[in-house]
């Protein structure tokens, strides 16, 4: 018998669990499934370190948070989404505290906040430097009280099922048994996170391959603003492990090979004895990553076996502060670099961290495809515009996870049971997986070879700086890799935890997502936020104050359309820092 639920959530991280709770709060009678390819506490939300932004102090305001977000996003943010976000973020954060999240506090008992890049006020809540870990624990524990929620742990979704013009379920592989199962639904919410693994050097876990983006794209929903890929300026060389922005908000310095705080040369302020908002190390991530490239071009970086680096200097902060405020940073440096930041410099370099783009949704998480919703990094609502400010992503999971959950619950309550026609689609998908991968013995291409070539292409052609020529080369190379992928070979034909099978399916997803990124970047002939074209260095509001929408054509090719940005109260202006 086909398992059937009112709402299926794909992904068990912060957005997925908050959506599940919202459905339980809205209508406890609805049957909810959380389908996750990892145990929920292993979702990537757990790795977030620095904090979550929400107005809490009397010297701050919702309008200031909104303006920082919009200007930081280079005016590509939909301002109605930003206004909803800043209003609901404090409510969600306090709700999380009531559920048990152990926020760090001041000696007088108030919520502690720290500065973060691109924000003029201190509004970033934190739990030491393991904020995502504690948030995810709190959401997971809270979700357990809803008996209507059924979990499918370690199930991998490979296809969305569409009938009567709406999404009515998914096909998923149970990783433990290899069973390919249909899970029917009246609504589906994608909460699968980002796609950093499309690039070779990323803070993202191995599970973040753009699964949800590709599922929506293949089903006919557009991907929005995929050209905007955020590099975090401080990743460890070789591993790509993140050194949180909190290390800089607590007073860390970025210095080049000469020991010089080079950010003062890039309109990001002048050195001060303490962290200064809007300037220097607390500039926006896109500007800091671009400054690194300029330093490298000037020969001021340090060469290592794993590429050029600069240094993050925390030594002046002292052991007591480091252990109290950023203990995980010290732990990571000791374990993965064999250095102690109390006494030694930390080598860092920009590393792919976050996708501003994702599945096109409205302010309630609904996509243009009826019955399909999305929230979190997989979605583009769009509140991050061309560059996300650090610490906005965690409250985004809460605000838009809850909104998507409520909207999907309301939609599902009006729908009939699933159309049996989806079972034929599911059978087609089962046969495809069997033929292409589990029974295929004649392929000649290797997964790792295609994946490495794709990642190298993306880094060289669609990295921090791009050009029309580099992007055209990427378009041609990805087309070649798509063709070669059809001949990929698997050596493992077993059923139980066949990681080669999941890697093959993930590679197919990544190739589609990579294609949407390069086509969107090629069409946008301007520089804005994280999208920097060397052949079009200026921002062009006349032509490109618009969101790009990438659609998958029936022949598998990509087409780009545009929709306007929603402006409510803040007209486009110059993006200025350090003044």
PDB file of C-alpha atoms in Angstrom, residues 253-525:
ATOM      1  CA  UNK A 253      41.817  41.114  12.231  1.00  0.00           C
ATOM      2  CA  UNK A 254      42.417  40.041   8.630  1.00  0.00           C
ATOM      3  CA  UNK A 255      46.038  40.658   7.630  1.00  0.00           C
ATOM      4  CA  UNK A 256      48.049  40.008   4.475  1.00  0.00           C
ATOM      5  CA  UNK A 257      51.530  38.495   4.188  1.00  0.00           C
ATOM      6  CA  UNK A 258      53.060  41.773   5.406  1.00  0.00           C
ATOM      7  CA  UNK A 259      50.934  41.786   8.582  1.00  0.00           C
ATOM      8  CA  UNK A 260      48.892  44.706   7.210  1.00  0.00           C
ATOM      9  CA  UNK A 261      45.128  45.079   7.796  1.00  0.00           C
ATOM     10  CA  UNK A 262      44.451  45.393   4.090  1.00  0.00           C
ATOM     11  CA  UNK A 263      40.674  45.945   4.251  1.00  0.00           C
ATOM     12  CA  UNK A 264      41.278  49.625   5.018  1.00  0.00           C
ATOM     13  CA  UNK A 265      42.319  49.958   1.360  1.00  0.00           C
ATOM     14  CA  UNK A 266      38.910  48.819   0.035  1.00  0.00           C
ATOM     15  CA  UNK A 267      36.466  51.481   1.283  1.00  0.00           C
ATOM     16  CA  UNK A 268      35.699  49.383   4.357  1.00  0.00           C
ATOM     17  CA  UNK A 269      36.937  51.785   7.026  1.00  0.00           C
ATOM     18  CA  UNK A 270      40.140  52.402   8.950  1.00  0.00           C
ATOM     19  CA  UNK A 271      41.710  50.396  11.789  1.00  0.00           C
ATOM     20  CA  UNK A 272      40.152  50.942  15.210  1.00  0.00           C
ATOM     21  CA  UNK A 273      41.060  49.501  18.620  1.00  0.00           C
ATOM     22  CA  UNK A 274      37.714  47.645  18.733  1.00  0.00           C
ATOM     23  CA  UNK A 275      35.319  46.256  16.087  1.00  0.00           C
ATOM     24  CA  UNK A 276      33.529  49.030  14.225  1.00  0.00           C
ATOM     25  CA  UNK A 277      30.143  48.485  12.603  1.00  0.00           C
ATOM     26  CA  UNK A 278      29.986  48.745   8.785  1.00  0.00           C
ATOM     27  CA  UNK A 279      33.740  48.790   8.429  1.00  0.00           C
ATOM     28  CA  UNK A 280      36.881  46.737   8.079  1.00  0.00           C
ATOM     29  CA  UNK A 281      36.448  43.093   9.081  1.00  0.00           C
ATOM     30  CA  UNK A 282      32.708  43.594   9.580  1.00  0.00           C
ATOM     31  CA  UNK A 283      32.074  44.599   6.015  1.00  0.00           C
ATOM     32  CA  UNK A 284      29.703  42.423   3.943  1.00  0.00           C
ATOM     33  CA  UNK A 285      30.966  39.028   2.842  1.00  0.00           C
ATOM     34  CA  UNK A 286      30.949  39.767  -0.868  1.00  0.00           C
ATOM     35  CA  UNK A 287      33.142  42.857  -0.399  1.00  0.00           C
ATOM     36  CA  UNK A 288      35.610  41.000   1.840  1.00  0.00           C
ATOM     37  CA  UNK A 289      35.900  38.084  -0.594  1.00  0.00           C
ATOM     38  CA  UNK A 290      36.468  40.467  -3.503  1.00  0.00           C
ATOM     39  CA  UNK A 291      39.165  42.273  -1.487  1.00  0.00           C
ATOM     40  CA  UNK A 292      40.977  38.959  -1.025  1.00  0.00           C
ATOM     41  CA  UNK A 293      41.128  38.482  -4.805  1.00  0.00           C
ATOM     42  CA  UNK A 294      42.551  41.991  -5.217  1.00  0.00           C
ATOM     43  CA  UNK A 295      45.205  41.287  -2.576  1.00  0.00           C
ATOM     44  CA  UNK A 296      46.102  38.075  -4.380  1.00  0.00           C
ATOM     45  CA  UNK A 297      46.446  39.928  -7.684  1.00  0.00           C
ATOM     46  CA  UNK A 298      48.812  42.363  -5.948  1.00  0.00           C
ATOM     47  CA  UNK A 299      50.982  39.503  -4.647  1.00  0.00           C
ATOM     48  CA  UNK A 300      50.125  40.140  -1.007  1.00  0.00           C
ATOM     49  CA  UNK A 301      48.697  36.728  -0.088  1.00  0.00           C
ATOM     50  CA  UNK A 302      50.558  33.705   1.273  1.00  0.00           C
ATOM     51  CA  UNK A 303      50.993  30.666  -0.964  1.00  0.00           C
ATOM     52  CA  UNK A 304      50.227  27.238   0.551  1.00  0.00           C
ATOM     53  CA  UNK A 305      49.833  23.718  -0.880  1.00  0.00           C
ATOM     54  CA  UNK A 306      46.072  24.383  -0.837  1.00  0.00           C
ATOM     55  CA  UNK A 307      46.057  27.759  -2.541  1.00  0.00           C
ATOM     56  CA  UNK A 308      46.604  31.354  -1.501  1.00  0.00           C
ATOM     57  CA  UNK A 309      45.582  32.486   1.990  1.00  0.00           C
ATOM     58  CA  UNK A 310      45.653  35.503   4.264  1.00  0.00           C
ATOM     59  CA  UNK A 311      45.725  35.364   8.058  1.00  0.00           C
ATOM     60  CA  UNK A 312      43.025  35.866  10.665  1.00  0.00           C
ATOM     61  CA  UNK A 313      44.620  37.210  13.841  1.00  0.00           C
ATOM     62  CA  UNK A 314      42.837  36.528  17.149  1.00  0.00           C
ATOM     63  CA  UNK A 315      45.902  36.581  19.397  1.00  0.00           C
ATOM     64  CA  UNK A 316      45.165  40.012  20.855  1.00  0.00           C
ATOM     65  CA  UNK A 317      41.747  38.830  22.072  1.00  0.00           C
ATOM     66  CA  UNK A 318      43.274  36.626  24.738  1.00  0.00           C
ATOM     67  CA  UNK A 319      42.575  33.088  25.873  1.00  0.00           C
ATOM     68  CA  UNK A 320      39.771  34.026  28.267  1.00  0.00           C
ATOM     69  CA  UNK A 321      37.623  35.779  25.634  1.00  0.00           C
ATOM     70  CA  UNK A 322      38.288  33.119  22.985  1.00  0.00           C
ATOM     71  CA  UNK A 323      37.261  30.326  25.343  1.00  0.00           C
ATOM     72  CA  UNK A 324      34.148  32.207  26.464  1.00  0.00           C
ATOM     73  CA  UNK A 325      32.847  33.579  23.157  1.00  0.00           C
ATOM     74  CA  UNK A 326      34.316  31.462  20.329  1.00  0.00           C
ATOM     75  CA  UNK A 327      35.490  28.164  21.838  1.00  0.00           C
ATOM     76  CA  UNK A 328      34.504  26.158  18.755  1.00  0.00           C
ATOM     77  CA  UNK A 329      36.820  28.270  16.596  1.00  0.00           C
ATOM     78  CA  UNK A 330      39.723  27.240  18.819  1.00  0.00           C
ATOM     79  CA  UNK A 331      38.605  23.610  18.718  1.00  0.00           C
ATOM     80  CA  UNK A 332      38.425  23.588  14.900  1.00  0.00           C
ATOM     81  CA  UNK A 333      41.838  25.198  14.523  1.00  0.00           C
ATOM     82  CA  UNK A 334      43.455  22.739  16.909  1.00  0.00           C
ATOM     83  CA  UNK A 335      41.836  19.682  15.331  1.00  0.00           C
ATOM     84  CA  UNK A 336      42.033  20.550  11.635  1.00  0.00           C
ATOM     85  CA  UNK A 337      45.043  22.896  11.358  1.00  0.00           C
ATOM     86  CA  UNK A 338      47.070  21.904  14.424  1.00  0.00           C
ATOM     87  CA  UNK A 339      47.356  25.541  15.457  1.00  0.00           C
ATOM     88  CA  UNK A 340      46.177  27.404  18.552  1.00  0.00           C
ATOM     89  CA  UNK A 341      44.591  30.771  17.694  1.00  0.00           C
ATOM     90  CA  UNK A 342      45.429  32.023  21.168  1.00  0.00           C
ATOM     91  CA  UNK A 343      49.073  32.093  20.078  1.00  0.00           C
ATOM     92  CA  UNK A 344      49.134  31.583  16.286  1.00  0.00           C
ATOM     93  CA  UNK A 345      47.707  33.112  13.107  1.00  0.00           C
ATOM     94  CA  UNK A 346      44.858  31.255  11.337  1.00  0.00           C
ATOM     95  CA  UNK A 347      45.275  30.741   7.555  1.00  0.00           C
ATOM     96  CA  UNK A 348      41.990  31.528   5.774  1.00  0.00           C
ATOM     97  CA  UNK A 349      40.662  32.003   2.254  1.00  0.00           C
ATOM     98  CA  UNK A 350      37.263  32.686   0.649  1.00  0.00           C
ATOM     99  CA  UNK A 351      35.088  29.598   0.327  1.00  0.00           C
ATOM    100  CA  UNK A 352      31.640  29.005  -1.195  1.00  0.00           C
ATOM    101  CA  UNK A 353      29.157  29.254   1.649  1.00  0.00           C
ATOM    102  CA  UNK A 354      25.573  30.123   0.669  1.00  0.00           C
ATOM    103  CA  UNK A 355      23.178  30.458  -2.254  1.00  0.00           C
ATOM    104  CA  UNK A 356      21.147  33.637  -2.353  1.00  0.00           C
ATOM    105  CA  UNK A 357      19.152  32.035  -5.175  1.00  0.00           C
ATOM    106  CA  UNK A 358      16.880  29.027  -5.033  1.00  0.00           C
ATOM    107  CA  UNK A 359      13.384  27.814  -5.844  1.00  0.00           C
ATOM    108  CA  UNK A 360      11.168  30.779  -6.702  1.00  0.00           C
ATOM    109  CA  UNK A 361       8.568  31.299  -3.943  1.00  0.00           C
ATOM    110  CA  UNK A 362       6.179  33.945  -2.748  1.00  0.00           C
ATOM    111  CA  UNK A 363       6.204  35.395   0.760  1.00  0.00           C
ATOM    112  CA  UNK A 364       4.477  32.258   2.104  1.00  0.00           C
ATOM    113  CA  UNK A 365       6.806  29.754   0.500  1.00  0.00           C
ATOM    114  CA  UNK A 366       4.486  28.833  -2.373  1.00  0.00           C
ATOM    115  CA  UNK A 367       6.103  28.121  -5.743  1.00  0.00           C
ATOM    116  CA  UNK A 368       4.383  28.666  -9.120  1.00  0.00           C
ATOM    117  CA  UNK A 369       3.735  24.896  -9.158  1.00  0.00           C
ATOM    118  CA  UNK A 370       0.581  24.211  -7.130  1.00  0.00           C
ATOM    119  CA  UNK A 371       1.122  22.080  -4.048  1.00  0.00           C
ATOM    120  CA  UNK A 372       4.880  22.757  -3.955  1.00  0.00           C
ATOM    121  CA  UNK A 373       6.420  24.966  -1.262  1.00  0.00           C
ATOM    122  CA  UNK A 374      10.008  25.717  -0.261  1.00  0.00           C
ATOM    123  CA  UNK A 375      11.779  27.344   2.700  1.00  0.00           C
ATOM    124  CA  UNK A 376      15.316  27.944   3.881  1.00  0.00           C
ATOM    125  CA  UNK A 377      18.384  28.056   1.664  1.00  0.00           C
ATOM    126  CA  UNK A 378      16.735  25.912  -1.019  1.00  0.00           C
ATOM    127  CA  UNK A 379      14.219  28.732  -1.547  1.00  0.00           C
ATOM    128  CA  UNK A 380      14.505  32.282  -2.863  1.00  0.00           C
ATOM    129  CA  UNK A 381      11.729  34.380  -1.347  1.00  0.00           C
ATOM    130  CA  UNK A 382      13.784  36.819  -2.003  1.00  0.00           C
ATOM    131  CA  UNK A 383      14.950  38.506   1.193  1.00  0.00           C
ATOM    132  CA  UNK A 384      18.704  38.136   0.675  1.00  0.00           C
ATOM    133  CA  UNK A 385      18.939  39.818  -2.709  1.00  0.00           C
ATOM    134  CA  UNK A 386      22.400  39.798  -4.249  1.00  0.00           C
ATOM    135  CA  UNK A 387      24.261  39.197  -0.960  1.00  0.00           C
ATOM    136  CA  UNK A 388      23.067  37.728   2.334  1.00  0.00           C
ATOM    137  CA  UNK A 389      24.132  39.431   5.541  1.00  0.00           C
ATOM    138  CA  UNK A 390      25.649  37.048   8.067  1.00  0.00           C
ATOM    139  CA  UNK A 391      23.233  35.867  10.799  1.00  0.00           C
ATOM    140  CA  UNK A 392      20.121  36.497   8.680  1.00  0.00           C
ATOM    141  CA  UNK A 393      19.936  32.885   7.472  1.00  0.00           C
ATOM    142  CA  UNK A 394      19.052  31.207  10.781  1.00  0.00           C
ATOM    143  CA  UNK A 395      16.006  33.381  11.522  1.00  0.00           C
ATOM    144  CA  UNK A 396      15.072  33.006   7.843  1.00  0.00           C
ATOM    145  CA  UNK A 397      14.689  29.266   8.476  1.00  0.00           C
ATOM    146  CA  UNK A 398      12.294  29.998  11.322  1.00  0.00           C
ATOM    147  CA  UNK A 399      10.224  32.777   9.744  1.00  0.00           C
ATOM    148  CA  UNK A 400       9.740  31.250   6.311  1.00  0.00           C
ATOM    149  CA  UNK A 401       9.729  27.651   7.546  1.00  0.00           C
ATOM    150  CA  UNK A 402       6.752  28.589   9.729  1.00  0.00           C
ATOM    151  CA  UNK A 403       5.075  30.525   6.909  1.00  0.00           C
ATOM    152  CA  UNK A 404       5.505  27.673   4.434  1.00  0.00           C
ATOM    153  CA  UNK A 405       4.194  25.181   6.991  1.00  0.00           C
ATOM    154  CA  UNK A 406       1.064  27.201   7.647  1.00  0.00           C
ATOM    155  CA  UNK A 407       0.433  27.827   3.937  1.00  0.00           C
ATOM    156  CA  UNK A 408       0.955  24.169   2.997  1.00  0.00           C
ATOM    157  CA  UNK A 409      -1.335  23.051   5.828  1.00  0.00           C
ATOM    158  CA  UNK A 410      -4.089  25.341   4.604  1.00  0.00           C
ATOM    159  CA  UNK A 411      -3.626  24.160   0.998  1.00  0.00           C
ATOM    160  CA  UNK A 412      -3.533  20.463   1.926  1.00  0.00           C
ATOM    161  CA  UNK A 413      -6.707  20.698   3.982  1.00  0.00           C
ATOM    162  CA  UNK A 414      -8.646  21.582   0.782  1.00  0.00           C
ATOM    163  CA  UNK A 415      -7.222  18.865  -1.483  1.00  0.00           C
ATOM    164  CA  UNK A 416      -8.607  15.419  -2.350  1.00  0.00           C
ATOM    165  CA  UNK A 417      -6.575  12.242  -1.953  1.00  0.00           C
ATOM    166  CA  UNK A 418      -3.799  11.669  -4.468  1.00  0.00           C
ATOM    167  CA  UNK A 419      -4.500  10.837  -8.107  1.00  0.00           C
ATOM    168  CA  UNK A 420      -3.507   7.197  -8.823  1.00  0.00           C
ATOM    169  CA  UNK A 421      -1.886   8.482 -12.026  1.00  0.00           C
ATOM    170  CA  UNK A 422       1.196   9.384  -9.983  1.00  0.00           C
ATOM    171  CA  UNK A 423       1.848   5.676  -9.423  1.00  0.00           C
ATOM    172  CA  UNK A 424       2.689   5.233 -13.107  1.00  0.00           C
ATOM    173  CA  UNK A 425       5.157   8.136 -12.885  1.00  0.00           C
ATOM    174  CA  UNK A 426       6.677   6.572  -9.791  1.00  0.00           C
ATOM    175  CA  UNK A 427       7.093   3.261 -11.599  1.00  0.00           C
ATOM    176  CA  UNK A 428       8.839   5.056 -14.470  1.00  0.00           C
ATOM    177  CA  UNK A 429      11.230   6.601 -11.950  1.00  0.00           C
ATOM    178  CA  UNK A 430      11.891   3.218 -10.331  1.00  0.00           C
ATOM    179  CA  UNK A 431      12.738   1.712 -13.727  1.00  0.00           C
ATOM    180  CA  UNK A 432      14.975   4.686 -14.554  1.00  0.00           C
ATOM    181  CA  UNK A 433      16.983   4.262 -11.364  1.00  0.00           C
ATOM    182  CA  UNK A 434      17.263   0.523 -11.889  1.00  0.00           C
ATOM    183  CA  UNK A 435      18.331   0.739 -15.534  1.00  0.00           C
ATOM    184  CA  UNK A 436      20.579   3.766 -15.304  1.00  0.00           C
ATOM    185  CA  UNK A 437      22.428   2.839 -12.169  1.00  0.00           C
ATOM    186  CA  UNK A 438      21.723  -0.453 -10.424  1.00  0.00           C
ATOM    187  CA  UNK A 439      21.693  -2.619 -13.565  1.00  0.00           C
ATOM    188  CA  UNK A 440      24.038  -0.549 -15.740  1.00  0.00           C
ATOM    189  CA  UNK A 441      27.262  -2.420 -16.481  1.00  0.00           C
ATOM    190  CA  UNK A 442      28.200  -0.795 -19.789  1.00  0.00           C
ATOM    191  CA  UNK A 443      28.952   2.771 -18.707  1.00  0.00           C
ATOM    192  CA  UNK A 444      32.453   4.148 -19.148  1.00  0.00           C
ATOM    193  CA  UNK A 445      32.327   7.450 -17.249  1.00  0.00           C
ATOM    194  CA  UNK A 446      33.217   7.787 -13.557  1.00  0.00           C
ATOM    195  CA  UNK A 447      31.203   9.838 -11.087  1.00  0.00           C
ATOM    196  CA  UNK A 448      34.259  11.388  -9.466  1.00  0.00           C
ATOM    197  CA  UNK A 449      35.771  12.452 -12.802  1.00  0.00           C
ATOM    198  CA  UNK A 450      32.641  14.268 -13.973  1.00  0.00           C
ATOM    199  CA  UNK A 451      32.109  15.835 -10.552  1.00  0.00           C
ATOM    200  CA  UNK A 452      35.699  17.108 -10.359  1.00  0.00           C
ATOM    201  CA  UNK A 453      35.494  18.608 -13.852  1.00  0.00           C
ATOM    202  CA  UNK A 454      32.187  20.283 -13.013  1.00  0.00           C
ATOM    203  CA  UNK A 455      33.546  21.766  -9.783  1.00  0.00           C
ATOM    204  CA  UNK A 456      36.723  23.009 -11.461  1.00  0.00           C
ATOM    205  CA  UNK A 457      34.653  24.584 -14.237  1.00  0.00           C
ATOM    206  CA  UNK A 458      32.404  26.377 -11.754  1.00  0.00           C
ATOM    207  CA  UNK A 459      35.300  27.743  -9.694  1.00  0.00           C
ATOM    208  CA  UNK A 460      37.240  28.966 -12.735  1.00  0.00           C
ATOM    209  CA  UNK A 461      34.274  30.324 -14.708  1.00  0.00           C
ATOM    210  CA  UNK A 462      31.622  31.369 -12.162  1.00  0.00           C
ATOM    211  CA  UNK A 463      33.619  32.190  -9.033  1.00  0.00           C
ATOM    212  CA  UNK A 464      34.029  35.493  -7.203  1.00  0.00           C
ATOM    213  CA  UNK A 465      34.705  37.245 -10.542  1.00  0.00           C
ATOM    214  CA  UNK A 466      33.163  36.160 -13.866  1.00  0.00           C
ATOM    215  CA  UNK A 467      33.175  37.308 -17.477  1.00  0.00           C
ATOM    216  CA  UNK A 468      31.119  36.592 -20.561  1.00  0.00           C
ATOM    217  CA  UNK A 469      33.932  34.504 -22.040  1.00  0.00           C
ATOM    218  CA  UNK A 470      34.442  32.412 -18.897  1.00  0.00           C
ATOM    219  CA  UNK A 471      30.716  31.804 -18.541  1.00  0.00           C
ATOM    220  CA  UNK A 472      30.373  30.749 -22.186  1.00  0.00           C
ATOM    221  CA  UNK A 473      33.146  28.212 -21.628  1.00  0.00           C
ATOM    222  CA  UNK A 474      31.240  26.930 -18.624  1.00  0.00           C
ATOM    223  CA  UNK A 475      28.018  26.592 -20.628  1.00  0.00           C
ATOM    224  CA  UNK A 476      29.800  24.492 -23.237  1.00  0.00           C
ATOM    225  CA  UNK A 477      31.637  22.367 -20.679  1.00  0.00           C
ATOM    226  CA  UNK A 478      28.502  21.649 -18.658  1.00  0.00           C
ATOM    227  CA  UNK A 479      26.684  20.600 -21.816  1.00  0.00           C
ATOM    228  CA  UNK A 480      29.501  18.138 -22.489  1.00  0.00           C
ATOM    229  CA  UNK A 481      29.357  16.843 -18.895  1.00  0.00           C
ATOM    230  CA  UNK A 482      25.573  16.394 -19.105  1.00  0.00           C
ATOM    231  CA  UNK A 483      26.087  14.179 -22.154  1.00  0.00           C
ATOM    232  CA  UNK A 484      28.880  12.192 -20.515  1.00  0.00           C
ATOM    233  CA  UNK A 485      26.764  11.715 -17.373  1.00  0.00           C
ATOM    234  CA  UNK A 486      24.381   9.538 -19.397  1.00  0.00           C
ATOM    235  CA  UNK A 487      27.197   6.984 -19.645  1.00  0.00           C
ATOM    236  CA  UNK A 488      28.215   7.015 -15.983  1.00  0.00           C
ATOM    237  CA  UNK A 489      29.215   3.634 -14.544  1.00  0.00           C
ATOM    238  CA  UNK A 490      28.558   2.183 -11.090  1.00  0.00           C
ATOM    239  CA  UNK A 491      30.569  -0.674  -9.638  1.00  0.00           C
ATOM    240  CA  UNK A 492      28.278  -1.178  -6.648  1.00  0.00           C
ATOM    241  CA  UNK A 493      24.953  -2.819  -7.545  1.00  0.00           C
ATOM    242  CA  UNK A 494      23.963  -3.710  -4.001  1.00  0.00           C
ATOM    243  CA  UNK A 495      20.923  -2.299  -2.238  1.00  0.00           C
ATOM    244  CA  UNK A 496      22.055  -1.577   1.299  1.00  0.00           C
ATOM    245  CA  UNK A 497      23.487   1.907   1.804  1.00  0.00           C
ATOM    246  CA  UNK A 498      24.661   2.143  -1.784  1.00  0.00           C
ATOM    247  CA  UNK A 499      26.539   5.448  -1.531  1.00  0.00           C
ATOM    248  CA  UNK A 500      27.647   5.174  -5.149  1.00  0.00           C
ATOM    249  CA  UNK A 501      24.001   5.207  -6.234  1.00  0.00           C
ATOM    250  CA  UNK A 502      23.191   8.282  -4.149  1.00  0.00           C
ATOM    251  CA  UNK A 503      26.350  10.002  -5.441  1.00  0.00           C
ATOM    252  CA  UNK A 504      25.247   9.360  -9.024  1.00  0.00           C
ATOM    253  CA  UNK A 505      21.771  10.802  -8.446  1.00  0.00           C
ATOM    254  CA  UNK A 506      23.276  13.778  -6.613  1.00  0.00           C
ATOM    255  CA  UNK A 507      25.665  14.414  -9.501  1.00  0.00           C
ATOM    256  CA  UNK A 508      22.709  14.613 -11.872  1.00  0.00           C
ATOM    257  CA  UNK A 509      21.107  17.163  -9.562  1.00  0.00           C
ATOM    258  CA  UNK A 510      24.335  19.189  -9.332  1.00  0.00           C
ATOM    259  CA  UNK A 511      24.761  19.352 -13.097  1.00  0.00           C
ATOM    260  CA  UNK A 512      21.265  20.821 -13.478  1.00  0.00           C
ATOM    261  CA  UNK A 513      21.873  23.359 -10.715  1.00  0.00           C
ATOM    262  CA  UNK A 514      25.274  24.305 -12.139  1.00  0.00           C
ATOM    263  CA  UNK A 515      23.653  24.893 -15.525  1.00  0.00           C
ATOM    264  CA  UNK A 516      21.089  27.268 -13.990  1.00  0.00           C
ATOM    265  CA  UNK A 517      23.885  29.210 -12.256  1.00  0.00           C
ATOM    266  CA  UNK A 518      26.011  29.807 -15.350  1.00  0.00           C
ATOM    267  CA  UNK A 519      23.079  30.637 -17.646  1.00  0.00           C
ATOM    268  CA  UNK A 520      21.696  33.133 -15.096  1.00  0.00           C
ATOM    269  CA  UNK A 521      25.152  34.687 -14.641  1.00  0.00           C
ATOM    270  CA  UNK A 522      25.753  34.911 -18.393  1.00  0.00           C
ATOM    271  CA  UNK A 523      22.512  36.808 -18.975  1.00  0.00           C
ATOM    272  CA  UNK A 524      23.035  39.317 -16.137  1.00  0.00           C
ATOM    273  CA  UNK A 525      25.343  41.896 -17.722  1.00  0.00           C
TER     274      UNK A 525
END
